[in-house]
PDB file of C-alpha atoms in Angstrom:
ATOM      1  CA  MET H 127     -36.517 -32.450 -12.319  1.00 85.00           C
ATOM      2  CA  ALA H 128     -38.944 -30.278 -14.281  1.00 88.00           C
ATOM      3  CA  LEU H 129     -41.284 -33.242 -14.780  1.00 90.00           C
ATOM      4  CA  LEU H 130     -41.193 -33.985 -11.047  1.00 93.00           C
ATOM      5  CA  VAL H 131     -41.939 -30.379 -10.126  1.00 94.00           C
ATOM      6  CA  GLY H 132     -44.757 -30.341 -12.657  1.00 93.00           C
ATOM      7  CA  ALA H 133     -46.279 -33.486 -11.163  1.00 93.00           C
ATOM      8  CA  VAL H 134     -46.131 -32.019  -7.644  1.00 96.00           C
ATOM      9  CA  THR H 135     -47.667 -28.696  -8.673  1.00 95.00           C
ATOM     10  CA  TYR H 136     -50.504 -30.394 -10.536  1.00 95.00           C
ATOM     11  CA  PHE H 137     -51.124 -32.620  -7.518  1.00 96.00           C
ATOM     12  CA  ALA H 138     -51.354 -29.469  -5.401  1.00 95.00           C
ATOM     13  CA  GLN H 139     -53.859 -27.910  -7.783  1.00 94.00           C
ATOM     14  CA  ALA H 140     -55.933 -31.092  -7.962  1.00 93.00           C
ATOM     15  CA  SER H 141     -55.968 -31.109  -4.150  1.00 94.00           C
ATOM     16  CA  ASP H 142     -57.254 -27.503  -4.169  1.00 94.00           C
ATOM     17  CA  LEU H 143     -53.997 -26.238  -2.685  1.00 95.00           C
ATOM     18  CA  GLY H 144     -51.496 -23.605  -3.751  1.00 92.00           C
ATOM     19  CA  TRP H 145     -53.943 -20.782  -4.517  1.00 94.00           C
ATOM     20  CA  SER H 146     -54.971 -17.338  -3.324  1.00 94.00           C
ATOM     21  CA  ALA H 147     -58.196 -15.364  -3.679  1.00 94.00           C
ATOM     22  CA  VAL H 148     -57.405 -12.213  -5.662  1.00 94.00           C
ATOM     23  CA  GLU H 149     -59.799  -9.351  -6.274  1.00 94.00           C
ATOM     24  CA  GLN H 150     -60.629  -8.855  -9.938  1.00 92.00           C
ATOM     25  CA  VAL H 151     -61.239  -5.719 -11.979  1.00 92.00           C
ATOM     26  CA  ASN H 152     -62.331  -7.242 -15.306  1.00 88.00           C
ATOM     27  CA  HIS H 153     -65.422  -9.316 -16.212  1.00 85.00           C
ATOM     28  CA  LEU H 154     -66.888  -9.436 -12.721  1.00 85.00           C
ATOM     29  CA  ASP H 155     -69.675 -11.762 -13.891  1.00 81.00           C
ATOM     30  CA  HIS H 156     -67.323 -14.558 -12.787  1.00 77.00           C
ATOM     31  CA  GLY H 157     -67.203 -13.070  -9.293  1.00 82.00           C
ATOM     32  CA  LEU H 158     -65.358 -10.281  -7.513  1.00 90.00           C
ATOM     33  CA  TYR H 159     -62.590 -12.685  -6.453  1.00 93.00           C
ATOM     34  CA  ARG H 160     -60.784 -15.330  -8.450  1.00 93.00           C
ATOM     35  CA  GLN H 161     -58.734 -18.338  -7.396  1.00 94.00           C
ATOM     36  CA  ILE H 162     -55.197 -17.690  -8.592  1.00 95.00           C
ATOM     37  CA  PHE H 163     -53.241 -20.940  -8.445  1.00 96.00           C
ATOM     38  CA  PHE H 164     -49.654 -19.852  -7.863  1.00 96.00           C
ATOM     39  CA  ALA H 165     -48.680 -23.544  -8.023  1.00 96.00           C
ATOM     40  CA  LYS H 166     -48.774 -23.442 -11.823  1.00 96.00           C
ATOM     41  CA  TYR H 167     -46.365 -20.517 -11.848  1.00 97.00           C
ATOM     42  CA  ILE H 168     -43.975 -22.577  -9.716  1.00 97.00           C
ATOM     43  CA  ASN H 169     -44.197 -25.226 -12.428  1.00 97.00           C
ATOM     44  CA  TRP H 170     -43.407 -22.690 -15.155  1.00 97.00           C
ATOM     45  CA  VAL H 171     -40.546 -21.062 -13.269  1.00 96.00           C
ATOM     46  CA  VAL H 172     -38.816 -24.459 -13.370  1.00 96.00           C
ATOM     47  CA  ALA H 173     -40.057 -25.766 -16.741  1.00 96.00           C
ATOM     48  CA  PHE H 174     -39.508 -22.718 -18.957  1.00 96.00           C
ATOM     49  CA  PRO H 175     -35.840 -22.204 -17.962  1.00 96.00           C
ATOM     50  CA  SER H 176     -35.342 -25.950 -18.503  1.00 94.00           C
ATOM     51  CA  PHE H 177     -36.467 -25.519 -22.118  1.00 94.00           C
ATOM     52  CA  ALA H 178     -34.162 -22.536 -22.556  1.00 94.00           C
ATOM     53  CA  LEU H 179     -31.259 -24.490 -21.067  1.00 93.00           C
ATOM     54  CA  GLY H 180     -31.944 -27.600 -23.155  1.00 90.00           C
ATOM     55  CA  LEU H 181     -32.195 -25.719 -26.440  1.00 92.00           C
ATOM     56  CA  GLY H 182     -29.138 -23.654 -25.582  1.00 91.00           C
ATOM     57  CA  LEU H 183     -26.990 -26.680 -24.796  1.00 88.00           C
ATOM     58  CA  LEU H 184     -28.234 -28.479 -27.893  1.00 87.00           C
ATOM     59  CA  SER H 185     -27.489 -25.586 -30.232  1.00 87.00           C
ATOM     60  CA  GLY H 186     -24.018 -24.994 -28.828  1.00 84.00           C
ATOM     61  CA  ILE H 187     -24.701 -21.295 -28.317  1.00 88.00           C
ATOM     62  CA  SER H 188     -22.519 -19.348 -25.891  1.00 89.00           C
ATOM     63  CA  TRP H 189     -23.069 -19.669 -22.150  1.00 91.00           C
ATOM     64  CA  VAL H 190     -23.834 -15.947 -22.005  1.00 93.00           C
ATOM     65  CA  THR H 191     -26.820 -16.468 -24.307  1.00 93.00           C
ATOM     66  CA  VAL H 192     -27.942 -19.564 -22.395  1.00 93.00           C
ATOM     67  CA  VAL H 193     -27.897 -17.723 -19.061  1.00 95.00           C
ATOM     68  CA  LEU H 194     -29.623 -14.717 -20.619  1.00 96.00           C
ATOM     69  CA  ASN H 195     -32.413 -16.906 -22.032  1.00 96.00           C
ATOM     70  CA  ILE H 196     -32.891 -18.560 -18.643  1.00 97.00           C
ATOM     71  CA  PHE H 197     -33.166 -15.145 -16.988  1.00 97.00           C
ATOM     72  CA  ILE H 198     -35.643 -13.950 -19.631  1.00 97.00           C
ATOM     73  CA  SER H 199     -37.834 -17.019 -19.083  1.00 97.00           C
ATOM     74  CA  TRP H 200     -37.862 -16.303 -15.344  1.00 97.00           C
ATOM     75  CA  PHE H 201     -38.751 -12.668 -16.025  1.00 98.00           C
ATOM     76  CA  TRP H 202     -41.606 -13.793 -18.255  1.00 98.00           C
ATOM     77  CA  VAL H 203     -43.168 -16.079 -15.649  1.00 98.00           C
ATOM     78  CA  LEU H 204     -42.665 -13.698 -12.727  1.00 98.00           C
ATOM     79  CA  SER H 205     -44.169 -10.808 -14.708  1.00 98.00           C
ATOM     80  CA  TYR H 206     -47.281 -12.883 -15.339  1.00 98.00           C
ATOM     81  CA  LEU H 207     -47.413 -13.841 -11.663  1.00 97.00           C
ATOM     82  CA  ALA H 208     -47.244 -10.158 -10.702  1.00 98.00           C
ATOM     83  CA  ALA H 209     -50.003  -9.417 -13.215  1.00 97.00           C
ATOM     84  CA  ALA H 210     -52.203 -12.156 -11.782  1.00 96.00           C
ATOM     85  CA  TYR H 211     -51.890 -10.700  -8.268  1.00 97.00           C
ATOM     86  CA  THR H 212     -52.421  -7.067  -9.296  1.00 96.00           C
ATOM     87  CA  THR H 213     -55.948  -5.936  -8.431  1.00 94.00           C
ATOM     88  CA  THR H 214     -56.083  -3.005 -10.870  1.00 95.00           C
ATOM     89  CA  ASN H 215     -55.718  -2.597 -14.612  1.00 96.00           C
ATOM     90  CA  TYR H 216     -52.015  -1.968 -14.039  1.00 97.00           C
ATOM     91  CA  LYS H 217     -51.817  -5.755 -14.328  1.00 96.00           C
ATOM     92  CA  TRP H 218     -51.701  -5.299 -18.091  1.00 97.00           C
ATOM     93  CA  GLY H 219     -48.421  -3.429 -17.713  1.00 97.00           C
ATOM     94  CA  PHE H 220     -46.868  -6.507 -16.110  1.00 98.00           C
ATOM     95  CA  PHE H 221     -48.495  -8.606 -18.824  1.00 98.00           C
ATOM     96  CA  ALA H 222     -46.881  -6.421 -21.500  1.00 98.00           C
ATOM     97  CA  PHE H 223     -43.438  -6.737 -19.893  1.00 98.00           C
ATOM     98  CA  GLY H 224     -43.803 -10.511 -19.676  1.00 97.00           C
ATOM     99  CA  THR H 225     -45.034 -10.879 -23.240  1.00 98.00           C
ATOM    100  CA  PHE H 226     -42.217  -8.689 -24.553  1.00 98.00           C
ATOM    101  CA  SER H 227     -39.692 -10.908 -22.759  1.00 97.00           C
ATOM    102  CA  TRP H 228     -41.255 -13.965 -24.421  1.00 97.00           C
ATOM    103  CA  ILE H 229     -40.805 -12.295 -27.825  1.00 97.00           C
ATOM    104  CA  ILE H 230     -37.107 -11.785 -27.048  1.00 97.00           C
ATOM    105  CA  LEU H 231     -36.827 -15.433 -25.975  1.00 96.00           C
ATOM    106  CA  ALA H 232     -38.591 -16.625 -29.129  1.00 96.00           C
ATOM    107  CA  MET H 233     -36.312 -14.557 -31.368  1.00 95.00           C
ATOM    108  CA  SER H 234     -33.243 -15.959 -29.632  1.00 94.00           C
ATOM    109  CA  THR H 235     -34.303 -19.604 -29.809  1.00 94.00           C
ATOM    110  CA  LEU H 236     -35.578 -19.386 -33.394  1.00 94.00           C
ATOM    111  CA  ASN H 237     -32.781 -17.300 -34.900  1.00 91.00           C
ATOM    112  CA  GLU H 238     -29.473 -17.083 -33.054  1.00 88.00           C
ATOM    113  CA  CYS H 239     -29.655 -20.557 -31.521  1.00 89.00           C
ATOM    114  CA  ARG H 240     -30.903 -22.082 -34.786  1.00 89.00           C
ATOM    115  CA  GLU H 241     -27.922 -20.680 -36.666  1.00 89.00           C
ATOM    116  CA  ALA H 242     -25.576 -22.154 -34.057  1.00 86.00           C
ATOM    117  CA  ALA H 243     -27.349 -25.529 -34.307  1.00 86.00           C
ATOM    118  CA  GLU H 244     -26.845 -25.612 -38.076  1.00 87.00           C
ATOM    119  CA  LEU H 245     -23.100 -25.220 -37.573  1.00 84.00           C
ATOM    120  CA  VAL H 246     -22.975 -28.466 -35.570  1.00 80.00           C
ATOM    121  CA  GLY H 247     -25.165 -30.363 -38.042  1.00 82.00           C
ATOM    122  CA  ILE H 248     -28.468 -30.657 -36.164  1.00 84.00           C
ATOM    123  CA  GLY H 249     -30.315 -27.712 -37.646  1.00 86.00           C
ATOM    124  CA  ARG H 250     -33.322 -29.782 -38.754  1.00 89.00           C
ATOM    125  CA  ASP H 251     -33.846 -31.460 -35.387  1.00 90.00           C
ATOM    126  CA  TYR H 252     -33.325 -28.201 -33.552  1.00 91.00           C
ATOM    127  CA  ILE H 253     -35.858 -26.238 -35.582  1.00 92.00           C
ATOM    128  CA  MET H 254     -38.407 -29.020 -35.074  1.00 93.00           C
ATOM    129  CA  LEU H 255     -38.002 -28.804 -31.289  1.00 93.00           C
ATOM    130  CA  ALA H 256     -37.716 -25.020 -31.062  1.00 95.00           C
ATOM    131  CA  GLY H 257     -40.539 -24.432 -33.542  1.00 95.00           C
ATOM    132  CA  TYR H 258     -42.882 -26.774 -31.682  1.00 96.00           C
ATOM    133  CA  LEU H 259     -42.010 -25.183 -28.333  1.00 96.00           C
ATOM    134  CA  ASN H 260     -42.488 -21.623 -29.556  1.00 96.00           C
ATOM    135  CA  LEU H 261     -45.786 -22.521 -31.192  1.00 96.00           C
ATOM    136  CA  LEU H 262     -47.035 -23.639 -27.778  1.00 96.00           C
ATOM    137  CA  TRP H 263     -45.379 -20.700 -26.020  1.00 97.00           C
ATOM    138  CA  LEU H 264     -47.364 -18.423 -28.351  1.00 97.00           C
ATOM    139  CA  LEU H 265     -50.571 -19.708 -26.750  1.00 97.00           C
ATOM    140  CA  TYR H 266     -49.510 -18.980 -23.151  1.00 98.00           C
ATOM    141  CA  PRO H 267     -50.019 -15.186 -23.408  1.00 97.00           C
ATOM    142  CA  VAL H 268     -53.422 -15.846 -24.984  1.00 97.00           C
ATOM    143  CA  ALA H 269     -54.351 -18.307 -22.244  1.00 97.00           C
ATOM    144  CA  PHE H 270     -53.197 -15.950 -19.498  1.00 97.00           C
ATOM    145  CA  ALA H 271     -55.097 -12.986 -20.953  1.00 96.00           C
ATOM    146  CA  LEU H 272     -58.287 -15.060 -21.021  1.00 96.00           C
ATOM    147  CA  THR H 273     -57.877 -16.574 -17.538  1.00 95.00           C
ATOM    148  CA  ASP H 274     -55.823 -15.074 -14.714  1.00 95.00           C
ATOM    149  CA  GLY H 275     -55.429 -11.800 -16.581  1.00 94.00           C
ATOM    150  CA  GLY H 276     -58.807 -10.905 -18.039  1.00 93.00           C
ATOM    151  CA  ASN H 277     -61.026 -13.219 -15.971  1.00 94.00           C
ATOM    152  CA  ILE H 278     -62.938 -14.135 -19.125  1.00 94.00           C
ATOM    153  CA  ILE H 279     -62.622 -17.912 -18.691  1.00 94.00           C
ATOM    154  CA  GLY H 280     -63.473 -19.388 -15.303  1.00 92.00           C
ATOM    155  CA  VAL H 281     -61.147 -21.348 -13.041  1.00 92.00           C
ATOM    156  CA  THR H 282     -62.230 -24.752 -14.374  1.00 93.00           C
ATOM    157  CA  GLY H 283     -61.757 -23.625 -17.955  1.00 94.00           C
ATOM    158  CA  SER H 284     -58.296 -22.300 -17.123  1.00 94.00           C
ATOM    159  CA  PHE H 285     -57.377 -25.710 -15.677  1.00 94.00           C
ATOM    160  CA  VAL H 286     -58.293 -27.333 -18.979  1.00 95.00           C
ATOM    161  CA  PHE H 287     -56.558 -24.678 -21.113  1.00 96.00           C
ATOM    162  CA  PHE H 288     -53.269 -24.625 -19.208  1.00 97.00           C
ATOM    163  CA  GLY H 289     -53.407 -28.359 -18.557  1.00 95.00           C
ATOM    164  CA  ILE H 290     -53.470 -29.142 -22.275  1.00 96.00           C
ATOM    165  CA  LEU H 291     -50.661 -26.660 -22.952  1.00 96.00           C
ATOM    166  CA  ASP H 292     -48.472 -27.986 -20.142  1.00 96.00           C
ATOM    167  CA  VAL H 293     -48.940 -31.624 -21.172  1.00 95.00           C
ATOM    168  CA  LEU H 294     -48.152 -30.840 -24.802  1.00 95.00           C
ATOM    169  CA  THR H 295     -45.085 -28.893 -23.723  1.00 94.00           C
ATOM    170  CA  LEU H 296     -42.928 -30.596 -21.096  1.00 91.00           C
ATOM    171  CA  PRO H 297     -43.791 -34.331 -21.382  1.00 92.00           C
ATOM    172  CA  VAL H 298     -44.054 -34.291 -25.189  1.00 94.00           C
ATOM    173  CA  LEU H 299     -40.866 -32.269 -25.640  1.00 93.00           C
ATOM    174  CA  SER H 300     -38.989 -34.482 -23.193  1.00 90.00           C
ATOM    175  CA  PHE H 301     -40.068 -37.534 -25.208  1.00 92.00           C
ATOM    176  CA  ALA H 302     -39.071 -35.798 -28.456  1.00 91.00           C
ATOM    177  CA  PHE H 303     -35.631 -34.962 -27.057  1.00 87.00           C
ATOM    178  CA  ALA H 304     -35.179 -38.605 -26.037  1.00 86.00           C
ATOM    179  CA  ILE H 305     -36.215 -39.948 -29.460  1.00 89.00           C
ATOM    180  CA  LEU H 306     -34.248 -37.478 -31.574  1.00 84.00           C
ATOM    181  CA  GLY H 307     -31.262 -37.666 -29.245  1.00 77.00           C
ATOM    182  CA  ARG H 308     -30.576 -41.295 -30.154  1.00 80.00           C
ATOM    183  CA  LYS H 309     -28.877 -40.214 -33.389  1.00 81.00           C
ATOM    184  CA  TRP H 310     -26.950 -37.219 -32.030  1.00 76.00           C
ATOM    185  CA  ASP H 311     -23.203 -37.250 -31.553  1.00 67.00           C
ATOM    186  CA  PHE H 312     -23.019 -35.966 -27.981  1.00 67.00           C
ATOM    187  CA  GLY H 313     -19.258 -35.729 -28.162  1.00 67.00           C
ATOM    188  CA  LYS H 314     -19.490 -33.399 -31.152  1.00 65.00           C
ATOM    189  CA  LEU H 315     -22.219 -31.425 -29.404  1.00 69.00           C
ATOM    190  CA  SER H 316     -20.070 -31.199 -26.239  1.00 65.00           C
ATOM    191  CA  LEU H 317     -22.920 -32.780 -24.273  1.00 64.00           C
ATOM    192  CA  ALA H 318     -21.126 -35.955 -23.149  1.00 54.00           C
ATOM    193  CA  PHE H 319     -20.662 -34.562 -19.660  1.00 53.00           C
ATOM    194  CA  SER H 320     -20.067 -37.884 -17.904  1.00 50.00           C
ATOM    195  CA  ASP H 321     -17.492 -38.954 -20.496  1.00 46.00           C
ATOM    196  CA  TYR H 322     -15.751 -35.621 -20.182  1.00 41.00           C
ATOM    197  CA  ARG H 323     -15.527 -35.882 -16.403  1.00 40.00           C
ATOM    198  CA  GLY H 324     -14.310 -39.456 -16.702  1.00 41.00           C
ATOM    199  CA  GLY H 325     -11.722 -38.409 -19.263  1.00 43.00           C
ATOM    200  CA  ARG H 326     -10.431 -35.681 -17.017  1.00 42.00           C
ATOM    201  CA  HIS H 327     -10.194 -38.069 -14.103  1.00 43.00           C
ATOM    202  CA  GLY H 328      -8.332 -40.593 -16.215  1.00 45.00           C
ATOM    203  CA  ALA H 329      -5.979 -37.949 -17.555  1.00 44.00           C
ATOM    204  CA  PHE H 330      -5.350 -36.665 -14.056  1.00 42.00           C
ATOM    205  CA  SER H 331      -4.580 -40.164 -12.804  1.00 46.00           C
ATOM    206  CA  ALA H 332      -2.243 -40.820 -15.736  1.00 46.00           C
ATOM    207  CA  ASP H 333      -0.426 -37.533 -15.172  1.00 48.00           C
ATOM    208  CA  LYS H 334      -0.111 -38.296 -11.501  1.00 48.00           C
ATOM    209  CA  GLU H 335       1.421 -41.676 -12.225  1.00 50.00           C
ATOM    210  CA  ALA H 336       3.793 -40.154 -14.775  1.00 50.00           C
ATOM    211  CA  VAL H 337       5.238 -37.598 -12.340  1.00 50.00           C
ATOM    212  CA  PRO H 338       8.786 -38.765 -11.495  1.00 54.00           C
ATOM    213  CA  VAL H 339       9.739 -39.165  -7.864  1.00 51.00           C
ATOM    214  CA  HIS H 340      13.100 -37.607  -7.058  1.00 54.00           C
ATOM    215  CA  ASP H 341      15.341 -39.365  -4.582  1.00 54.00           C
ATOM    216  CA  THR H 342      16.468 -36.761  -2.037  1.00 50.00           C
ATOM    217  CA  SER H 343      18.234 -39.178   0.303  1.00 50.00           C
ATOM    218  CA  ASP H 344      21.710 -38.127  -0.971  1.00 51.00           C
ATOM    219  CA  SER H 345      21.165 -34.431  -0.351  1.00 45.00           C
TER     220      SER H 345
END
């Protein structure tokens, strides 16, 4: 789903859709107004929680932590969106809130979730995925500060910057999950959802057949 949303949002941007003209306060040599493509934030608001969910399920961390990481990723993206649409230097307050939330998310995925992944025997694969993701996530605050935040890099340059980051993130990580996942024991990781549902259905059917039928004709 995240890949599909990403494809649609990039199609919108390539078609010069999904943007607003926002007045700028920094580096006005690029113009008083800047094209802010909200389409890319729609991509992130789907993609970033997908990463948090995937790493959380893989590590076997508690559902409370998974939901919290999803919420933090939403907060991060929406804070940056608010910063991009703020026409004063108060935008950097939203930027600070968003960046702080990313730090919390990075600490969770690199520490707590890593420790949980080691308990189920996939610590090496997990740290490869989480480390790669957080290395790229580290560049998003930098890219935002130079583009939609600080207006230092123009719109075309921001396309290139974020385009490279997005391609290296979602498609590459999805491929890495698929390759590394071939050797994982999904039953041990509690990720065999279809088998689990099938097992429950089979158990329910067996229990239903085993229920004795009482003859009440004599009473």
